[in-house]
Short mmCIF file of N, CA and C and ligand atoms in Angstrom, two decimals:
data_model
loop_
_atom_site.label_atom_id
_atom_site.label_comp_id
_atom_site.label_asym_id
_atom_site.label_seq_id
_atom_site.Cartn_x
_atom_site.Cartn_y
_atom_site.Cartn_z
N MET A 27 2.04 21.33 -3.67
CA MET A 27 1.07 20.30 -3.32
C MET A 27 0.45 20.62 -1.96
N VAL A 28 -0.86 20.61 -1.87
CA VAL A 28 -1.54 20.91 -0.62
C VAL A 28 -1.90 19.62 0.09
N ILE A 29 -1.48 19.48 1.30
CA ILE A 29 -1.87 18.30 2.08
C ILE A 29 -2.84 18.76 3.15
N ILE A 30 -3.96 18.06 3.21
CA ILE A 30 -5.05 18.48 4.08
C ILE A 30 -4.69 18.37 5.57
N GLY A 31 -5.01 19.43 6.28
CA GLY A 31 -5.05 19.34 7.73
C GLY A 31 -3.74 19.58 8.43
N ALA A 32 -3.78 20.37 9.47
CA ALA A 32 -2.58 20.66 10.25
C ALA A 32 -2.07 19.39 10.93
N THR A 33 -2.99 18.51 11.32
CA THR A 33 -2.59 17.29 12.02
C THR A 33 -1.75 16.42 11.10
N ALA A 34 -2.19 16.30 9.85
CA ALA A 34 -1.44 15.47 8.90
C ALA A 34 -0.03 16.04 8.73
N ALA A 35 0.08 17.35 8.65
CA ALA A 35 1.39 17.97 8.48
C ALA A 35 2.26 17.71 9.70
N ALA A 36 1.67 17.81 10.87
CA ALA A 36 2.42 17.58 12.10
C ALA A 36 2.92 16.15 12.16
N VAL A 37 2.08 15.21 11.76
CA VAL A 37 2.50 13.81 11.78
C VAL A 37 3.60 13.59 10.74
N ALA A 38 3.45 14.22 9.58
CA ALA A 38 4.47 14.09 8.55
C ALA A 38 5.82 14.51 9.12
N LEU A 39 5.84 15.60 9.85
CA LEU A 39 7.11 16.07 10.42
C LEU A 39 7.60 15.10 11.48
N ALA A 40 6.67 14.65 12.31
CA ALA A 40 7.05 13.75 13.40
C ALA A 40 7.69 12.47 12.88
N HIS A 41 7.23 12.00 11.74
CA HIS A 41 7.75 10.74 11.20
C HIS A 41 8.88 10.95 10.20
N GLY A 42 9.40 12.16 10.10
CA GLY A 42 10.57 12.37 9.27
C GLY A 42 10.23 12.61 7.82
N ASP A 43 10.98 11.98 6.92
CA ASP A 43 10.92 12.22 5.48
C ASP A 43 9.53 12.43 4.92
N VAL A 44 9.35 13.54 4.25
CA VAL A 44 8.08 13.81 3.62
C VAL A 44 8.18 13.56 2.11
N THR A 45 9.39 13.66 1.57
CA THR A 45 9.58 13.40 0.14
C THR A 45 9.46 11.90 -0.11
N PRO A 46 8.68 11.52 -1.13
CA PRO A 46 8.60 10.09 -1.44
C PRO A 46 10.00 9.51 -1.69
N GLN A 47 10.25 8.33 -1.17
CA GLN A 47 11.56 7.72 -1.27
C GLN A 47 11.56 6.61 -2.32
N ALA A 48 12.54 6.64 -3.22
CA ALA A 48 12.69 5.55 -4.18
C ALA A 48 13.02 4.28 -3.41
N VAL A 49 12.64 3.15 -3.97
CA VAL A 49 12.83 1.86 -3.30
C VAL A 49 13.67 0.95 -4.19
N ASP A 50 14.70 0.35 -3.59
CA ASP A 50 15.56 -0.56 -4.34
C ASP A 50 14.89 -1.94 -4.43
N THR A 51 14.50 -2.33 -5.62
CA THR A 51 13.77 -3.60 -5.79
C THR A 51 14.58 -4.62 -6.59
N HIS A 52 15.91 -4.42 -6.68
CA HIS A 52 16.69 -5.30 -7.58
C HIS A 52 16.69 -6.77 -7.15
N GLU A 53 16.39 -7.03 -5.87
CA GLU A 53 16.35 -8.42 -5.39
C GLU A 53 15.10 -9.16 -5.88
N LEU A 54 14.12 -8.42 -6.37
CA LEU A 54 12.86 -9.04 -6.82
C LEU A 54 12.89 -9.25 -8.33
N PRO A 55 12.17 -10.27 -8.82
CA PRO A 55 12.08 -10.43 -10.26
C PRO A 55 11.46 -9.20 -10.90
N SER A 56 12.01 -8.78 -12.04
CA SER A 56 11.49 -7.61 -12.73
C SER A 56 10.14 -7.96 -13.37
N LEU A 57 9.15 -7.08 -13.22
CA LEU A 57 7.81 -7.38 -13.73
C LEU A 57 7.55 -6.78 -15.10
N GLY A 58 8.35 -5.81 -15.49
CA GLY A 58 8.16 -5.17 -16.79
C GLY A 58 6.78 -4.54 -16.90
N GLU A 59 6.25 -4.48 -18.11
CA GLU A 59 4.91 -3.94 -18.32
C GLU A 59 4.06 -5.05 -18.92
N PRO A 60 2.77 -4.99 -18.92
CA PRO A 60 1.94 -3.98 -18.27
C PRO A 60 1.82 -4.23 -16.75
N TRP A 61 0.97 -3.42 -16.12
CA TRP A 61 0.69 -3.60 -14.69
C TRP A 61 -0.05 -4.91 -14.49
N LYS A 62 0.33 -5.65 -13.45
CA LYS A 62 -0.30 -6.95 -13.18
C LYS A 62 -1.72 -6.77 -12.62
N ALA A 63 -2.55 -7.79 -12.88
CA ALA A 63 -3.93 -7.74 -12.40
C ALA A 63 -3.99 -8.03 -10.91
N GLU A 64 -3.05 -8.84 -10.41
CA GLU A 64 -3.02 -9.05 -8.95
C GLU A 64 -1.60 -9.26 -8.46
N ASN A 65 -1.45 -9.25 -7.14
CA ASN A 65 -0.12 -9.24 -6.54
C ASN A 65 0.69 -10.49 -6.88
N PRO A 66 1.78 -10.33 -7.63
CA PRO A 66 2.61 -11.49 -7.98
C PRO A 66 3.55 -11.89 -6.84
N PHE A 67 3.59 -11.08 -5.78
CA PHE A 67 4.57 -11.31 -4.70
C PHE A 67 3.93 -11.74 -3.39
N ARG A 68 2.71 -12.25 -3.43
CA ARG A 68 2.06 -12.68 -2.20
C ARG A 68 2.92 -13.70 -1.47
N ALA A 69 3.14 -13.49 -0.17
CA ALA A 69 3.90 -14.42 0.68
C ALA A 69 5.35 -14.58 0.25
N ASN A 70 5.85 -13.70 -0.60
CA ASN A 70 7.26 -13.71 -0.99
C ASN A 70 8.05 -12.96 0.10
N GLU A 71 8.92 -13.70 0.79
CA GLU A 71 9.59 -13.12 1.96
C GLU A 71 10.48 -11.93 1.64
N ILE A 72 11.12 -11.97 0.48
CA ILE A 72 11.96 -10.84 0.08
C ILE A 72 11.07 -9.61 -0.16
N ALA A 73 9.94 -9.84 -0.81
CA ALA A 73 9.01 -8.74 -1.08
C ALA A 73 8.48 -8.16 0.23
N VAL A 74 8.19 -9.02 1.20
CA VAL A 74 7.66 -8.54 2.49
C VAL A 74 8.71 -7.66 3.17
N ARG A 75 9.96 -8.08 3.12
CA ARG A 75 11.03 -7.28 3.75
C ARG A 75 11.18 -5.92 3.04
N ILE A 76 11.24 -5.95 1.72
CA ILE A 76 11.38 -4.69 0.97
C ILE A 76 10.14 -3.83 1.17
N GLY A 77 8.98 -4.47 1.16
CA GLY A 77 7.71 -3.74 1.32
C GLY A 77 7.58 -3.08 2.68
N SER A 78 8.09 -3.74 3.70
CA SER A 78 8.04 -3.18 5.04
C SER A 78 8.84 -1.88 5.11
N SER A 79 10.03 -1.92 4.55
CA SER A 79 10.87 -0.72 4.56
C SER A 79 10.28 0.37 3.67
N ALA A 80 9.78 -0.03 2.50
CA ALA A 80 9.17 0.95 1.59
C ALA A 80 7.94 1.58 2.22
N PHE A 81 7.16 0.79 2.95
CA PHE A 81 5.98 1.32 3.63
C PHE A 81 6.40 2.34 4.67
N ASN A 82 7.40 1.98 5.48
CA ASN A 82 7.80 2.90 6.54
C ASN A 82 8.34 4.21 5.98
N GLN A 83 8.99 4.16 4.83
CA GLN A 83 9.54 5.37 4.23
C GLN A 83 8.50 6.23 3.51
N ASN A 84 7.47 5.59 2.95
CA ASN A 84 6.57 6.33 2.08
C ASN A 84 5.13 6.46 2.56
N CYS A 85 4.71 5.59 3.42
CA CYS A 85 3.29 5.51 3.76
C CYS A 85 3.02 5.74 5.24
N ALA A 86 3.99 5.36 6.08
CA ALA A 86 3.76 5.34 7.53
C ALA A 86 3.44 6.71 8.09
N ARG A 87 3.95 7.77 7.46
CA ARG A 87 3.70 9.09 8.04
C ARG A 87 2.22 9.43 8.04
N CYS A 88 1.46 8.83 7.17
CA CYS A 88 0.01 9.03 7.21
C CYS A 88 -0.74 7.79 7.71
N HIS A 89 -0.31 6.61 7.24
CA HIS A 89 -1.04 5.37 7.57
C HIS A 89 -0.54 4.71 8.84
N GLY A 90 0.51 5.27 9.46
CA GLY A 90 0.96 4.77 10.76
C GLY A 90 2.10 3.77 10.65
N LEU A 91 3.00 3.81 11.62
CA LEU A 91 4.10 2.85 11.67
C LEU A 91 3.53 1.45 11.83
N GLU A 92 4.10 0.50 11.10
CA GLU A 92 3.62 -0.89 11.09
C GLU A 92 2.16 -0.98 10.69
N ALA A 93 1.71 0.03 9.95
CA ALA A 93 0.36 0.07 9.38
C ALA A 93 -0.73 0.21 10.44
N ILE A 94 -0.35 0.62 11.65
CA ILE A 94 -1.34 0.89 12.68
C ILE A 94 -1.71 2.36 12.57
N SER A 95 -2.87 2.64 12.02
CA SER A 95 -3.25 4.02 11.75
C SER A 95 -3.58 4.76 13.03
N GLY A 96 -3.09 6.01 13.09
CA GLY A 96 -3.47 6.87 14.20
C GLY A 96 -4.77 7.60 13.93
N GLY A 97 -5.40 7.31 12.79
CA GLY A 97 -6.70 7.89 12.49
C GLY A 97 -6.69 8.97 11.42
N ILE A 98 -5.50 9.37 10.97
CA ILE A 98 -5.41 10.39 9.93
C ILE A 98 -5.79 9.82 8.57
N ALA A 99 -5.37 8.62 8.31
CA ALA A 99 -5.65 7.95 7.05
C ALA A 99 -6.16 6.54 7.37
N PRO A 100 -6.84 5.90 6.40
CA PRO A 100 -7.42 4.57 6.69
C PRO A 100 -6.37 3.58 7.21
N ASP A 101 -6.81 2.68 8.07
CA ASP A 101 -5.96 1.63 8.62
C ASP A 101 -5.85 0.51 7.57
N LEU A 102 -4.67 0.37 7.00
CA LEU A 102 -4.51 -0.54 5.86
C LEU A 102 -4.45 -2.00 6.28
N ARG A 103 -4.46 -2.27 7.57
CA ARG A 103 -4.56 -3.67 8.01
C ARG A 103 -5.96 -4.21 7.71
N ARG A 104 -6.90 -3.29 7.44
CA ARG A 104 -8.29 -3.71 7.21
C ARG A 104 -8.63 -3.87 5.74
N LEU A 105 -7.63 -3.65 4.89
CA LEU A 105 -7.87 -3.60 3.44
C LEU A 105 -8.60 -4.85 2.92
N ASP A 106 -8.21 -6.03 3.38
CA ASP A 106 -8.80 -7.27 2.86
C ASP A 106 -9.81 -7.88 3.83
N ASN A 107 -10.26 -7.10 4.80
CA ASN A 107 -11.18 -7.64 5.81
C ASN A 107 -12.45 -8.23 5.21
N ASP A 108 -12.97 -7.55 4.17
CA ASP A 108 -14.23 -8.04 3.59
C ASP A 108 -14.06 -9.40 2.92
N CYS A 109 -12.82 -9.78 2.61
CA CYS A 109 -12.59 -11.09 1.96
C CYS A 109 -12.53 -12.22 2.98
N ALA A 110 -12.29 -11.87 4.24
CA ALA A 110 -12.03 -12.90 5.26
C ALA A 110 -13.22 -13.82 5.49
N VAL A 111 -14.44 -13.31 5.26
CA VAL A 111 -15.62 -14.13 5.50
C VAL A 111 -15.94 -15.03 4.29
N MET A 112 -15.21 -14.82 3.20
CA MET A 112 -15.50 -15.60 1.98
C MET A 112 -14.59 -16.81 1.90
N LYS A 113 -14.93 -17.71 0.98
CA LYS A 113 -14.13 -18.92 0.83
C LYS A 113 -13.71 -19.11 -0.62
N ASP A 114 -12.62 -19.86 -0.78
CA ASP A 114 -12.17 -20.38 -2.07
C ASP A 114 -12.14 -19.33 -3.19
N ALA A 115 -12.88 -19.62 -4.29
CA ALA A 115 -12.81 -18.77 -5.47
C ALA A 115 -13.33 -17.36 -5.18
N LYS A 116 -14.36 -17.28 -4.36
CA LYS A 116 -14.92 -15.96 -4.01
C LYS A 116 -13.89 -15.13 -3.27
N ARG A 117 -13.21 -15.78 -2.34
CA ARG A 117 -12.18 -15.08 -1.57
C ARG A 117 -11.05 -14.63 -2.50
N ALA A 118 -10.62 -15.50 -3.37
CA ALA A 118 -9.53 -15.16 -4.29
C ALA A 118 -9.92 -13.97 -5.17
N ALA A 119 -11.17 -13.97 -5.64
CA ALA A 119 -11.64 -12.87 -6.49
C ALA A 119 -11.70 -11.57 -5.69
N CYS A 120 -12.10 -11.68 -4.44
CA CYS A 120 -12.19 -10.52 -3.55
C CYS A 120 -10.81 -9.91 -3.33
N VAL A 121 -9.83 -10.75 -3.06
CA VAL A 121 -8.46 -10.27 -2.82
C VAL A 121 -7.90 -9.64 -4.11
N ALA A 122 -8.18 -10.27 -5.25
CA ALA A 122 -7.70 -9.73 -6.53
C ALA A 122 -8.32 -8.35 -6.79
N GLU A 123 -9.60 -8.20 -6.46
CA GLU A 123 -10.27 -6.92 -6.64
C GLU A 123 -9.63 -5.85 -5.74
N ASN A 124 -9.32 -6.24 -4.51
CA ASN A 124 -8.67 -5.30 -3.60
C ASN A 124 -7.26 -4.95 -4.05
N ASP A 125 -6.59 -5.90 -4.69
CA ASP A 125 -5.27 -5.61 -5.26
C ASP A 125 -5.38 -4.46 -6.27
N GLN A 126 -6.40 -4.52 -7.10
CA GLN A 126 -6.59 -3.48 -8.11
C GLN A 126 -6.91 -2.13 -7.46
N TYR A 127 -7.74 -2.19 -6.44
CA TYR A 127 -8.11 -0.98 -5.69
C TYR A 127 -6.87 -0.37 -5.06
N PHE A 128 -6.04 -1.22 -4.48
CA PHE A 128 -4.77 -0.79 -3.87
C PHE A 128 -3.88 -0.14 -4.93
N LEU A 129 -3.67 -0.84 -6.04
CA LEU A 129 -2.76 -0.35 -7.07
C LEU A 129 -3.24 0.99 -7.65
N THR A 130 -4.52 1.08 -7.93
CA THR A 130 -5.08 2.32 -8.48
C THR A 130 -4.87 3.47 -7.50
N THR A 131 -5.12 3.22 -6.23
CA THR A 131 -4.96 4.26 -5.21
C THR A 131 -3.51 4.70 -5.11
N VAL A 132 -2.59 3.74 -5.06
CA VAL A 132 -1.18 4.09 -4.86
C VAL A 132 -0.63 4.79 -6.11
N ARG A 133 -1.01 4.32 -7.29
CA ARG A 133 -0.51 4.96 -8.51
C ARG A 133 -1.01 6.40 -8.61
N GLY A 134 -2.29 6.60 -8.38
CA GLY A 134 -2.90 7.90 -8.65
C GLY A 134 -3.04 8.80 -7.44
N GLY A 135 -2.89 8.24 -6.24
CA GLY A 135 -3.13 9.03 -5.04
C GLY A 135 -4.61 9.34 -4.91
N ARG A 136 -4.93 10.26 -4.00
CA ARG A 136 -6.33 10.65 -3.77
C ARG A 136 -6.44 12.16 -3.65
N SER A 137 -7.25 12.74 -4.54
CA SER A 137 -7.52 14.17 -4.46
C SER A 137 -9.02 14.41 -4.54
N ARG A 138 -9.46 15.43 -3.88
CA ARG A 138 -10.86 15.85 -3.98
C ARG A 138 -10.91 17.36 -3.95
N ASN A 139 -11.70 17.94 -4.84
CA ASN A 139 -11.86 19.39 -4.91
C ASN A 139 -10.51 20.11 -4.88
N GLY A 140 -9.55 19.56 -5.61
CA GLY A 140 -8.25 20.22 -5.73
C GLY A 140 -7.32 20.03 -4.56
N ALA A 141 -7.75 19.32 -3.53
CA ALA A 141 -6.88 19.09 -2.37
C ALA A 141 -6.33 17.67 -2.41
N VAL A 142 -5.04 17.53 -2.15
CA VAL A 142 -4.41 16.22 -2.19
C VAL A 142 -4.49 15.56 -0.81
N TYR A 143 -5.22 14.49 -0.72
CA TYR A 143 -5.31 13.73 0.53
C TYR A 143 -4.16 12.72 0.59
N MET A 144 -3.80 12.21 -0.57
CA MET A 144 -2.69 11.26 -0.66
C MET A 144 -1.99 11.51 -1.99
N PRO A 145 -0.65 11.67 -1.98
CA PRO A 145 0.04 11.97 -3.24
C PRO A 145 0.11 10.75 -4.14
N PRO A 146 0.18 10.96 -5.45
CA PRO A 146 0.35 9.82 -6.36
C PRO A 146 1.79 9.28 -6.27
N PHE A 147 1.95 7.97 -6.36
CA PHE A 147 3.29 7.38 -6.27
C PHE A 147 3.80 6.85 -7.60
N GLU A 148 2.97 6.93 -8.63
CA GLU A 148 3.46 6.50 -9.93
C GLU A 148 4.60 7.43 -10.35
N GLY A 149 5.71 6.85 -10.80
CA GLY A 149 6.87 7.67 -11.14
C GLY A 149 7.90 7.69 -10.01
N THR A 150 7.44 7.47 -8.78
CA THR A 150 8.37 7.37 -7.64
C THR A 150 8.61 5.91 -7.31
N LEU A 151 7.53 5.16 -7.17
CA LEU A 151 7.64 3.74 -6.89
C LEU A 151 7.36 2.96 -8.17
N ASN A 152 8.16 1.93 -8.42
CA ASN A 152 7.86 1.08 -9.57
C ASN A 152 6.82 0.02 -9.17
N GLN A 153 6.40 -0.74 -10.16
CA GLN A 153 5.39 -1.77 -9.92
C GLN A 153 5.86 -2.77 -8.85
N GLU A 154 7.13 -3.14 -8.91
CA GLU A 154 7.67 -4.12 -7.96
C GLU A 154 7.52 -3.58 -6.52
N ALA A 155 7.85 -2.31 -6.32
CA ALA A 155 7.78 -1.72 -4.99
C ALA A 155 6.34 -1.67 -4.49
N MET A 156 5.40 -1.31 -5.38
CA MET A 156 3.99 -1.22 -4.95
C MET A 156 3.46 -2.59 -4.51
N TRP A 157 3.79 -3.63 -5.29
CA TRP A 157 3.31 -4.97 -4.91
C TRP A 157 4.03 -5.47 -3.66
N ALA A 158 5.29 -5.07 -3.48
CA ALA A 158 6.01 -5.46 -2.28
C ALA A 158 5.33 -4.87 -1.04
N ILE A 159 4.87 -3.62 -1.16
CA ILE A 159 4.16 -2.99 -0.05
C ILE A 159 2.85 -3.75 0.23
N LYS A 160 2.16 -4.14 -0.83
CA LYS A 160 0.92 -4.92 -0.62
C LYS A 160 1.25 -6.26 0.05
N ALA A 161 2.35 -6.90 -0.37
CA ALA A 161 2.75 -8.17 0.25
C ALA A 161 3.03 -7.97 1.74
N TYR A 162 3.68 -6.87 2.06
CA TYR A 162 3.91 -6.55 3.48
C TYR A 162 2.59 -6.35 4.21
N LEU A 163 1.68 -5.56 3.61
CA LEU A 163 0.39 -5.30 4.27
C LEU A 163 -0.40 -6.59 4.48
N GLU A 164 -0.21 -7.57 3.61
CA GLU A 164 -0.91 -8.86 3.75
C GLU A 164 -0.42 -9.61 5.00
N THR A 165 0.79 -9.30 5.47
CA THR A 165 1.28 -9.92 6.70
C THR A 165 0.75 -9.18 7.93
N ARG A 166 0.13 -8.03 7.71
CA ARG A 166 -0.36 -7.20 8.82
C ARG A 166 -1.88 -7.21 8.90
N ARG A 167 -2.53 -8.11 8.16
CA ARG A 167 -4.00 -8.09 8.12
C ARG A 167 -4.62 -8.23 9.50
N GLU A 168 -5.67 -7.43 9.72
CA GLU A 168 -6.43 -7.53 10.97
C GLU A 168 -7.11 -8.90 11.08
N LYS A 169 -7.62 -9.37 9.93
CA LYS A 169 -8.24 -10.71 9.90
C LYS A 169 -7.44 -11.57 8.91
N PRO A 170 -6.44 -12.29 9.40
CA PRO A 170 -5.61 -13.09 8.49
C PRO A 170 -6.47 -14.06 7.68
N LEU A 171 -6.12 -14.25 6.41
CA LEU A 171 -6.93 -15.12 5.53
C LEU A 171 -6.45 -16.56 5.63
C1 LIG B 219 0.02 12.39 2.89
C2 LIG B 219 -0.60 11.27 3.54
C3 LIG B 219 -0.60 9.93 2.84
C4 LIG B 219 0.48 9.21 2.37
C5 LIG B 219 1.95 9.60 2.39
C6 LIG B 219 -0.07 7.97 1.87
N1 LIG B 219 -1.43 7.95 2.02
FE1 LIG B 219 -2.67 6.45 1.46
N2 LIG B 219 -4.28 7.58 1.99
C7 LIG B 219 -4.20 8.78 2.65
C8 LIG B 219 -5.55 9.26 2.92
C9 LIG B 219 -5.91 10.54 3.65
C10 LIG B 219 -6.43 8.29 2.37
C11 LIG B 219 -7.97 8.37 2.34
C12 LIG B 219 -8.28 9.20 1.12
C13 LIG B 219 -9.71 9.54 0.93
O1 LIG B 219 -10.40 9.80 1.91
O2 LIG B 219 -10.11 9.55 -0.25
C14 LIG B 219 -5.59 7.25 1.82
C15 LIG B 219 -6.07 6.10 1.22
C16 LIG B 219 -5.29 5.01 0.87
C17 LIG B 219 -5.81 3.73 0.41
C18 LIG B 219 -7.28 3.37 0.28
C19 LIG B 219 -7.71 2.84 1.63
C20 LIG B 219 -9.18 2.57 1.78
O3 LIG B 219 -9.52 1.89 2.76
O4 LIG B 219 -9.99 3.01 0.95
C21 LIG B 219 -4.74 2.94 0.17
C22 LIG B 219 -4.77 1.50 -0.32
C23 LIG B 219 -3.56 3.70 0.49
N3 LIG B 219 -3.94 4.97 0.91
C24 LIG B 219 -2.27 3.22 0.40
C25 LIG B 219 -1.13 4.00 0.62
C26 LIG B 219 0.21 3.51 0.42
C27 LIG B 219 0.58 2.07 0.05
C28 LIG B 219 1.05 4.55 0.65
C29 LIG B 219 2.55 4.59 0.51
C30 LIG B 219 3.08 4.16 -0.75
C31 LIG B 219 0.22 5.70 1.01
N4 LIG B 219 -1.09 5.32 0.98
C32 LIG B 219 0.70 6.96 1.34
C33 LIG B 219 -3.07 9.47 2.99
C34 LIG B 219 -1.78 9.11 2.63
#
């Protein structure tokens, strides 16, 4: 797997584990299949705790500790920023749309022209772990909703 840029590699080393880490989600209700349309664990404190640890093990080396990006990868505290100016049903639809964008990105990763910018996590993280990470990121929003 090719990861772009010497800086990204250096940060990966600086933050330790480069191999994706499995996440223990047994404390959360099992979601089964299919994939949910939006985050079932919003504001779930157990999910936030598990998501925080899962984020630090799997995402922080590129997206920054506590989701504060050092500039190598997008700052995920801004993920729902565009929803903050909206209200009620519009806001809910905006957040749901971002949930799908999040899930698609995390499941499939990001590649362009044969280079992997972000590895796919499907097969390493289960659905519960991915939503737990989103629940954690929702506590780190730059513009709280
Ligand atoms: C090897 C570095 C790396 C790792 C590890 C990584 N990402 Fe990423 N991620 C990136 C890069 C780089 C991009 C921007 C990709 C692009 O330009 O297409 C990105 C994009 C994203 C986006 C889209 C952000 C946006 O504003 O468009 C999300 C969401 C995301 N990552 C979530 C995660 C989560 C959650 C994890 C951990 C499970 C993770 N990433 C692990 C490098 C990484």
